[in-house]
């Protein structure tokens, strides 16, 4: 019997994770099955329990359950604790280990796929939801010279920044006159093709604009190019890299992400 894994969310039918993990399994010769699992909005914990009872070995967790996954974990990794959100569950005996691979996925995509060096650069992180929370600690570990968090609801940015030394929080209009080497859009604005109210001139020469939303040329990416960003990238590479880290946590084998990312880009 192959070991069973799942991605649990609501909705979940659109998820590319089953396709990605199937490719990883073939590539590394791992005998696993990985399925999408729709949990009722008020039934996440019960869905996890039923999956465990049926022999499930681990799961990815997506919207809107990452905080609940954190709450049901009996042990948290440092990066999951910092994020207060879990996207990877590892079932081991009676223990539920919770981890968060989103930040790893972002940092790896920036460094390995996009050739962007974070050390010493000024970063603007737009958004203060679950995705933003997951990436602050891994970004800081790369030693940027500054990390500023801006959000529509400024209080949420303040709460998030308050958990980390040296991180500043503000609203979008407060950014006037500032410049950044890397601007990361961790908001869901791109899903409705909405741009961010960023002041003109914040993209420094050679800067990279990165939208975590993937599979489309978002309003933020177009806005960034028009305002002088040297490059704009979507979050498809992050998606594949965070999946590879989850796969590694479960199977102890690191898949080669490049062919999987190329195949996804080719559609
Ligand atoms: P979330 O917890 O619901 O947070 C949404 C964030 O977007 C909040 O900061 C919210 O601001 C902001 N926002 C929403 N609409 C906005 C608008 N029109 N203008 C300005 N700000 C707006 O969602 P999340 O879990 O953080 O996810 C955010 C995005 O990241 C999603 O699109 C998700 O698909 C993507 N993501 C991608 C990956 C990947 O692997 N590529 C991984 C994780 C997440 P307020 O606080 O003011 O409401």
mmCIF file of C-alpha atoms and ligand atoms in Angstrom:
data_model
loop_
_atom_site.group_PDB
_atom_site.id
_atom_site.type_symbol
_atom_site.label_atom_id
_atom_site.label_comp_id
_atom_site.label_asym_id
_atom_site.label_seq_id
_atom_site.Cartn_x
_atom_site.Cartn_y
_atom_site.Cartn_z
ATOM 1 C CA UNK A 1 0.000 0.000 0.000
ATOM 2 C CA UNK A 2 1.457 3.409 -0.921
ATOM 3 C CA UNK A 3 1.747 6.009 1.861
ATOM 4 C CA UNK A 4 -1.085 8.529 1.744
ATOM 5 C CA UNK A 5 -0.850 12.334 1.778
ATOM 6 C CA UNK A 6 -3.378 15.065 1.051
ATOM 7 C CA UNK A 7 -3.892 18.782 0.625
ATOM 8 C CA UNK A 8 -6.743 19.929 2.857
ATOM 9 C CA UNK A 9 -8.576 23.162 2.080
ATOM 10 C CA UNK A 10 -11.883 24.777 1.150
ATOM 11 C CA UNK A 11 -12.007 25.186 -1.799
ATOM 12 C CA UNK A 12 -9.331 22.701 -2.851
ATOM 13 C CA UNK A 13 -10.304 21.332 -6.279
ATOM 14 C CA UNK A 14 -8.195 24.019 -8.020
ATOM 15 C CA UNK A 15 -5.011 23.047 -6.128
ATOM 16 C CA UNK A 16 -1.931 22.205 -8.201
ATOM 17 C CA UNK A 17 -0.351 20.363 -5.241
ATOM 18 C CA UNK A 18 -1.583 16.842 -6.203
ATOM 19 C CA UNK A 19 -0.070 17.271 -9.664
ATOM 20 C CA UNK A 20 3.216 18.626 -8.258
ATOM 21 C CA UNK A 21 3.602 15.858 -5.638
ATOM 22 C CA UNK A 22 2.769 13.166 -8.201
ATOM 23 C CA UNK A 23 5.675 14.474 -10.332
ATOM 24 C CA UNK A 24 7.995 14.543 -7.293
ATOM 25 C CA UNK A 25 7.034 10.942 -6.432
ATOM 26 C CA UNK A 26 7.756 9.624 -9.944
ATOM 27 C CA UNK A 27 11.036 11.542 -10.098
ATOM 28 C CA UNK A 28 12.310 10.228 -6.731
ATOM 29 C CA UNK A 29 10.775 6.729 -6.929
ATOM 30 C CA UNK A 30 8.649 7.275 -3.794
ATOM 31 C CA UNK A 31 5.525 5.099 -3.524
ATOM 32 C CA UNK A 32 2.911 7.645 -2.383
ATOM 33 C CA UNK A 33 -0.566 8.843 -3.256
ATOM 34 C CA UNK A 34 -1.510 12.497 -2.707
ATOM 35 C CA UNK A 35 -5.129 13.609 -2.951
ATOM 36 C CA UNK A 36 -7.142 16.830 -2.597
ATOM 37 C CA UNK A 37 -9.359 16.690 0.513
ATOM 38 C CA UNK A 38 -12.219 19.176 0.893
ATOM 39 C CA UNK A 39 -12.902 19.962 4.570
ATOM 40 C CA UNK A 40 -16.132 21.682 5.658
ATOM 41 C CA UNK A 41 -15.418 25.218 6.924
ATOM 42 C CA UNK A 42 -16.306 24.053 10.468
ATOM 43 C CA UNK A 43 -14.808 20.578 10.113
ATOM 44 C CA UNK A 44 -11.052 20.890 9.632
ATOM 45 C CA UNK A 45 -9.950 19.029 12.794
ATOM 46 C CA UNK A 46 -12.434 16.196 12.138
ATOM 47 C CA UNK A 47 -11.191 15.877 8.546
ATOM 48 C CA UNK A 48 -7.584 15.628 9.741
ATOM 49 C CA UNK A 49 -8.529 13.007 12.360
ATOM 50 C CA UNK A 50 -10.429 10.891 9.820
ATOM 51 C CA UNK A 51 -7.512 11.064 7.382
ATOM 52 C CA UNK A 52 -5.043 10.037 10.094
ATOM 53 C CA UNK A 53 -7.293 7.194 11.213
ATOM 54 C CA UNK A 54 -7.437 5.961 7.605
ATOM 55 C CA UNK A 55 -3.631 5.762 7.514
ATOM 56 C CA UNK A 56 -2.701 9.248 6.232
ATOM 57 C CA UNK A 57 0.991 10.072 6.856
ATOM 58 C CA UNK A 58 0.894 13.838 6.372
ATOM 59 C CA UNK A 59 -0.937 16.720 4.755
ATOM 60 C CA UNK A 60 -0.554 20.143 3.266
ATOM 61 C CA UNK A 61 -2.989 22.741 4.532
ATOM 62 C CA UNK A 62 -4.297 25.647 2.494
ATOM 63 C CA UNK A 63 -6.862 28.435 2.876
ATOM 64 C CA UNK A 64 -8.651 28.941 5.206
ATOM 65 C CA UNK A 65 -7.189 26.412 7.651
ATOM 66 C CA UNK A 66 -3.520 27.347 8.236
ATOM 67 C CA UNK A 67 -4.196 28.914 11.652
ATOM 68 C CA UNK A 68 -6.369 25.972 12.731
ATOM 69 C CA UNK A 69 -3.648 23.582 11.603
ATOM 70 C CA UNK A 70 -1.304 25.474 13.912
ATOM 71 C CA UNK A 71 -3.766 25.060 16.792
ATOM 72 C CA UNK A 72 -4.149 21.270 16.379
ATOM 73 C CA UNK A 73 -0.394 20.635 16.058
ATOM 74 C CA UNK A 74 1.114 18.977 19.136
ATOM 75 C CA UNK A 75 4.609 20.188 18.163
ATOM 76 C CA UNK A 76 5.577 23.220 16.068
ATOM 77 C CA UNK A 77 8.758 24.009 14.140
ATOM 78 C CA UNK A 78 10.369 27.376 14.894
ATOM 79 C CA UNK A 79 9.206 28.785 11.565
ATOM 80 C CA UNK A 80 5.618 27.603 12.143
ATOM 81 C CA UNK A 81 5.615 29.126 15.628
ATOM 82 C CA UNK A 82 6.885 32.440 14.229
ATOM 83 C CA UNK A 83 4.195 32.359 11.522
ATOM 84 C CA UNK A 84 1.427 31.102 13.837
ATOM 85 C CA UNK A 85 0.334 29.251 10.701
ATOM 86 C CA UNK A 86 0.986 25.712 9.461
ATOM 87 C CA UNK A 87 0.959 24.517 5.849
ATOM 88 C CA UNK A 88 2.520 21.079 6.469
ATOM 89 C CA UNK A 89 1.369 18.411 8.925
ATOM 90 C CA UNK A 90 3.468 15.343 9.685
ATOM 91 C CA UNK A 91 1.701 12.482 11.482
ATOM 92 C CA UNK A 92 4.019 10.437 13.636
ATOM 93 C CA UNK A 93 2.406 8.082 16.171
ATOM 94 C CA UNK A 94 0.164 10.172 18.406
ATOM 95 C CA UNK A 95 2.054 13.336 17.481
ATOM 96 C CA UNK A 96 0.969 15.936 14.909
ATOM 97 C CA UNK A 97 4.001 17.987 13.889
ATOM 98 C CA UNK A 98 3.220 21.341 12.308
ATOM 99 C CA UNK A 99 5.636 23.148 9.993
ATOM 100 C CA UNK A 100 5.467 26.060 7.580
ATOM 101 C CA UNK A 101 7.362 25.766 4.286
ATOM 102 C CA UNK A 102 5.950 28.906 2.594
ATOM 103 C CA UNK A 103 8.863 31.138 3.635
ATOM 104 C CA UNK A 104 11.418 28.555 2.606
ATOM 105 C CA UNK A 105 9.634 28.307 -0.748
ATOM 106 C CA UNK A 106 9.768 32.064 -1.301
ATOM 107 C CA UNK A 107 13.423 32.434 -0.306
ATOM 108 C CA UNK A 108 14.442 29.431 -2.422
ATOM 109 C CA UNK A 109 12.515 30.737 -5.460
ATOM 110 C CA UNK A 110 14.170 34.146 -5.107
ATOM 111 C CA UNK A 111 17.689 32.727 -4.722
ATOM 112 C CA UNK A 112 17.727 29.596 -6.892
ATOM 113 C CA UNK A 113 15.200 30.333 -9.649
ATOM 114 C CA UNK A 114 15.355 34.125 -9.924
ATOM 115 C CA UNK A 115 19.000 34.667 -8.931
ATOM 116 C CA UNK A 116 18.076 37.426 -6.466
ATOM 117 C CA UNK A 117 20.398 38.025 -3.482
ATOM 118 C CA UNK A 118 18.416 39.110 -0.415
ATOM 119 C CA UNK A 119 21.414 39.920 1.815
ATOM 120 C CA UNK A 120 21.821 43.670 2.252
ATOM 121 C CA UNK A 121 18.731 44.639 0.252
ATOM 122 C CA UNK A 122 15.748 46.737 1.307
ATOM 123 C CA UNK A 123 12.527 44.705 1.316
ATOM 124 C CA UNK A 124 8.933 45.892 1.300
ATOM 125 C CA UNK A 125 6.417 43.194 2.257
ATOM 126 C CA UNK A 126 2.861 44.179 1.302
ATOM 127 C CA UNK A 127 0.171 42.344 3.284
ATOM 128 C CA UNK A 128 -0.163 41.058 6.825
ATOM 129 C CA UNK A 129 -2.247 37.904 6.391
ATOM 130 C CA UNK A 130 -1.201 34.271 6.696
ATOM 131 C CA UNK A 131 1.122 34.352 3.685
ATOM 132 C CA UNK A 132 2.994 37.417 4.959
ATOM 133 C CA UNK A 133 3.309 35.918 8.459
ATOM 134 C CA UNK A 134 4.901 32.792 6.993
ATOM 135 C CA UNK A 135 7.726 34.592 5.226
ATOM 136 C CA UNK A 136 9.006 37.193 7.743
ATOM 137 C CA UNK A 137 11.358 34.923 9.727
ATOM 138 C CA UNK A 138 12.880 33.188 6.644
ATOM 139 C CA UNK A 139 13.387 36.594 4.959
ATOM 140 C CA UNK A 140 15.107 38.023 8.060
ATOM 141 C CA UNK A 141 17.377 34.958 8.179
ATOM 142 C CA UNK A 142 18.803 36.105 4.805
ATOM 143 C CA UNK A 143 19.960 39.376 6.425
ATOM 144 C CA UNK A 144 18.275 42.147 4.398
ATOM 145 C CA UNK A 145 19.301 45.701 5.365
ATOM 146 C CA UNK A 146 15.639 46.612 6.040
ATOM 147 C CA UNK A 147 12.239 44.933 6.134
ATOM 148 C CA UNK A 148 9.115 47.109 6.080
ATOM 149 C CA UNK A 149 5.594 45.632 6.290
ATOM 150 C CA UNK A 150 2.773 47.684 4.754
ATOM 151 C CA UNK A 151 -0.870 46.702 4.910
ATOM 152 C CA UNK A 152 -4.285 48.193 4.106
ATOM 153 C CA UNK A 153 -5.277 47.547 7.735
ATOM 154 C CA UNK A 154 -2.237 49.117 9.377
ATOM 155 C CA UNK A 155 -2.894 47.620 12.819
ATOM 156 C CA UNK A 156 -2.433 44.121 11.416
ATOM 157 C CA UNK A 157 0.958 45.140 10.004
ATOM 158 C CA UNK A 158 1.901 46.584 13.413
ATOM 159 C CA UNK A 159 0.991 43.366 15.216
ATOM 160 C CA UNK A 160 3.003 41.306 12.719
ATOM 161 C CA UNK A 161 6.072 43.577 12.759
ATOM 162 C CA UNK A 162 5.938 43.724 16.569
ATOM 163 C CA UNK A 163 6.930 40.061 16.744
ATOM 164 C CA UNK A 164 10.313 40.698 15.096
ATOM 165 C CA UNK A 165 13.198 42.995 16.054
ATOM 166 C CA UNK A 166 13.963 45.806 13.614
ATOM 167 C CA UNK A 167 10.887 45.360 11.395
ATOM 168 C CA UNK A 168 8.797 48.483 10.707
ATOM 169 C CA UNK A 169 5.068 48.639 9.951
ATOM 170 C CA UNK A 170 3.113 51.295 8.060
ATOM 171 C CA UNK A 171 0.303 52.066 5.635
ATOM 172 C CA UNK A 172 0.878 52.357 1.891
ATOM 173 C CA UNK A 173 0.764 56.166 1.805
ATOM 174 C CA UNK A 174 3.557 56.315 4.437
ATOM 175 C CA UNK A 175 5.964 54.829 1.859
ATOM 176 C CA UNK A 176 6.214 58.017 -0.224
ATOM 177 C CA UNK A 177 9.858 58.933 -0.826
ATOM 178 C CA UNK A 178 11.206 55.482 0.086
ATOM 179 C CA UNK A 179 12.901 52.982 -2.244
ATOM 180 C CA UNK A 180 13.159 49.174 -2.182
ATOM 181 C CA UNK A 181 15.209 46.496 -3.952
ATOM 182 C CA UNK A 182 12.554 43.838 -3.450
ATOM 183 C CA UNK A 183 8.801 44.424 -3.182
ATOM 184 C CA UNK A 184 6.798 41.322 -2.280
ATOM 185 C CA UNK A 185 3.048 41.349 -2.747
ATOM 186 C CA UNK A 186 1.694 38.951 -0.096
ATOM 187 C CA UNK A 187 -1.857 40.301 -0.430
ATOM 188 C CA UNK A 188 -4.675 38.551 -2.252
ATOM 189 C CA UNK A 189 -5.394 41.739 -4.282
ATOM 190 C CA UNK A 190 -4.111 40.038 -7.452
ATOM 191 C CA UNK A 191 -6.898 37.458 -7.318
ATOM 192 C CA UNK A 192 -9.350 40.228 -8.226
ATOM 193 C CA UNK A 193 -6.810 41.985 -10.494
ATOM 194 C CA UNK A 194 -6.607 44.944 -8.086
ATOM 195 C CA UNK A 195 -3.390 47.004 -7.945
ATOM 196 C CA UNK A 196 -1.924 48.191 -4.617
ATOM 197 C CA UNK A 197 -2.033 51.882 -3.639
ATOM 198 C CA UNK A 198 1.772 52.134 -3.686
ATOM 199 C CA UNK A 199 3.310 55.618 -4.084
ATOM 200 C CA UNK A 200 5.228 56.144 -7.361
ATOM 201 C CA UNK A 201 9.001 55.742 -7.291
ATOM 202 C CA UNK A 202 9.449 53.015 -4.660
ATOM 203 C CA UNK A 203 11.171 50.596 -7.074
ATOM 204 C CA UNK A 204 14.946 51.143 -6.952
ATOM 205 C CA UNK A 205 17.155 50.475 -9.993
ATOM 206 C CA UNK A 206 17.524 46.721 -10.527
ATOM 207 C CA UNK A 207 14.596 45.964 -8.227
ATOM 208 C CA UNK A 208 12.419 42.858 -8.299
ATOM 209 C CA UNK A 209 8.644 42.902 -7.839
ATOM 210 C CA UNK A 210 7.303 39.550 -6.619
ATOM 211 C CA UNK A 211 3.633 38.625 -6.466
ATOM 212 C CA UNK A 212 2.754 35.512 -4.438
ATOM 213 C CA UNK A 213 -0.353 35.105 -6.597
ATOM 214 C CA UNK A 214 0.591 32.831 -9.497
ATOM 215 C CA UNK A 215 -0.399 31.819 -12.967
ATOM 216 C CA UNK A 216 -1.215 35.288 -14.251
ATOM 217 C CA UNK A 217 0.365 38.648 -15.034
ATOM 218 C CA UNK A 218 -1.176 40.477 -12.064
ATOM 219 C CA UNK A 219 -2.110 44.153 -11.748
ATOM 220 C CA UNK A 220 0.761 44.487 -9.233
ATOM 221 C CA UNK A 221 3.272 43.062 -11.726
ATOM 222 C CA UNK A 222 2.101 45.437 -14.466
ATOM 223 C CA UNK A 223 2.092 48.367 -12.005
ATOM 224 C CA UNK A 224 5.669 47.510 -10.915
ATOM 225 C CA UNK A 225 7.035 47.334 -14.463
ATOM 226 C CA UNK A 226 5.377 50.643 -15.340
ATOM 227 C CA UNK A 227 6.944 52.225 -12.250
ATOM 228 C CA UNK A 228 10.515 51.126 -12.991
ATOM 229 C CA UNK A 229 10.956 47.647 -11.462
ATOM 230 C CA UNK A 230 13.624 45.808 -13.440
ATOM 231 C CA UNK A 231 11.770 42.493 -13.139
ATOM 232 C CA UNK A 232 8.390 41.164 -12.050
ATOM 233 C CA UNK A 233 7.729 37.543 -11.048
ATOM 234 C CA UNK A 234 4.664 35.591 -9.981
ATOM 235 C CA UNK A 235 4.521 33.045 -7.135
ATOM 236 C CA UNK A 236 4.557 29.811 -9.139
ATOM 237 C CA UNK A 237 8.162 29.079 -8.186
ATOM 238 C CA UNK A 238 7.303 29.617 -4.501
ATOM 239 C CA UNK A 239 4.439 27.142 -4.852
ATOM 240 C CA UNK A 240 6.729 24.456 -6.273
ATOM 241 C CA UNK A 241 9.564 25.140 -3.797
ATOM 242 C CA UNK A 242 7.293 25.052 -0.717
ATOM 243 C CA UNK A 243 5.891 21.742 -2.013
ATOM 244 C CA UNK A 244 9.415 20.341 -2.400
ATOM 245 C CA UNK A 245 10.230 21.254 1.196
ATOM 246 C CA UNK A 246 7.041 19.517 2.423
ATOM 247 C CA UNK A 247 7.964 16.461 0.341
ATOM 248 C CA UNK A 248 11.427 16.488 1.930
ATOM 249 C CA UNK A 249 9.931 16.699 5.442
ATOM 250 C CA UNK A 250 7.728 13.657 4.739
ATOM 251 C CA UNK A 251 10.039 11.478 2.654
ATOM 252 C CA UNK A 252 13.598 12.633 3.478
ATOM 253 C CA UNK A 253 14.287 13.057 -0.260
ATOM 254 C CA UNK A 254 14.677 16.403 -2.011
ATOM 255 C CA UNK A 255 13.071 16.480 -5.485
ATOM 256 C CA UNK A 256 14.487 18.467 -8.403
ATOM 257 C CA UNK A 257 12.059 21.380 -8.748
ATOM 258 C CA UNK A 258 13.326 22.780 -12.090
ATOM 259 C CA UNK A 259 11.587 20.300 -14.448
ATOM 260 C CA UNK A 260 8.346 20.485 -12.461
ATOM 261 C CA UNK A 261 8.335 24.290 -12.556
ATOM 262 C CA UNK A 262 9.111 24.269 -16.299
ATOM 263 C CA UNK A 263 6.276 21.827 -16.972
ATOM 264 C CA UNK A 264 3.833 23.973 -14.983
ATOM 265 C CA UNK A 265 4.931 27.121 -16.830
ATOM 266 C CA UNK A 266 4.494 25.345 -20.149
ATOM 267 C CA UNK A 267 0.881 24.669 -19.073
HETATM 268 P P1 LIG B 1 -5.211 36.403 3.905
HETATM 269 O O1 LIG B 1 -4.735 35.855 5.201
HETATM 270 O O2 LIG B 1 -6.658 36.390 3.576
HETATM 271 O O3 LIG B 1 -4.640 37.910 3.818
HETATM 272 C C1 LIG B 1 -4.988 38.724 2.728
HETATM 273 C C2 LIG B 1 -4.112 39.971 2.712
HETATM 274 O O4 LIG B 1 -4.376 40.667 1.495
HETATM 275 C C3 LIG B 1 -4.375 40.951 3.848
HETATM 276 O O5 LIG B 1 -3.152 41.591 4.192
HETATM 277 C C4 LIG B 1 -5.362 41.944 3.198
HETATM 278 O O6 LIG B 1 -5.332 43.229 3.791
HETATM 279 C C5 LIG B 1 -4.781 42.023 1.822
HETATM 280 N N1 LIG B 1 -5.710 42.457 0.761
HETATM 281 C C6 LIG B 1 -6.743 41.750 0.241
HETATM 282 N N2 LIG B 1 -7.329 42.454 -0.753
HETATM 283 C C7 LIG B 1 -6.649 43.638 -0.848
HETATM 284 C C8 LIG B 1 -6.752 44.784 -1.685
HETATM 285 N N3 LIG B 1 -7.694 44.864 -2.639
HETATM 286 N N4 LIG B 1 -5.876 45.800 -1.517
HETATM 287 C C9 LIG B 1 -4.912 45.717 -0.565
HETATM 288 N N5 LIG B 1 -4.749 44.664 0.266
HETATM 289 C C10 LIG B 1 -5.614 43.630 0.120
HETATM 290 O O7 LIG B 1 -4.513 35.624 2.674
HETATM 291 P P2 LIG B 1 -3.063 34.937 2.687
HETATM 292 O O8 LIG B 1 -3.154 33.540 3.171
HETATM 293 O O9 LIG B 1 -2.109 35.863 3.364
HETATM 294 O O10 LIG B 1 -2.738 34.843 1.122
HETATM 295 C C11 LIG B 1 -2.416 35.998 0.360
HETATM 296 C C12 LIG B 1 -2.122 35.585 -1.076
HETATM 297 O O11 LIG B 1 -0.909 34.832 -1.148
HETATM 298 C C13 LIG B 1 -3.210 34.683 -1.673
HETATM 299 O O12 LIG B 1 -3.546 35.202 -2.940
HETATM 300 C C14 LIG B 1 -2.560 33.333 -1.807
HETATM 301 O O13 LIG B 1 -3.028 32.617 -2.945
HETATM 302 C C15 LIG B 1 -1.078 33.709 -1.975
HETATM 303 N N6 LIG B 1 -0.162 32.637 -1.527
HETATM 304 C C16 LIG B 1 0.676 32.091 -2.457
HETATM 305 C C17 LIG B 1 1.565 31.106 -2.067
HETATM 306 C C18 LIG B 1 2.496 30.524 -3.078
HETATM 307 O O14 LIG B 1 3.057 29.443 -2.838
HETATM 308 N N7 LIG B 1 2.724 31.189 -4.205
HETATM 309 C C19 LIG B 1 1.604 30.664 -0.738
HETATM 310 C C20 LIG B 1 0.731 31.243 0.192
HETATM 311 C C21 LIG B 1 -0.150 32.226 -0.231
HETATM 312 P P3 LIG B 1 -6.267 43.574 5.071
HETATM 313 O O15 LIG B 1 -5.547 42.987 6.266
HETATM 314 O O16 LIG B 1 -6.321 45.041 5.107
HETATM 315 O O17 LIG B 1 -7.592 42.907 4.828
#
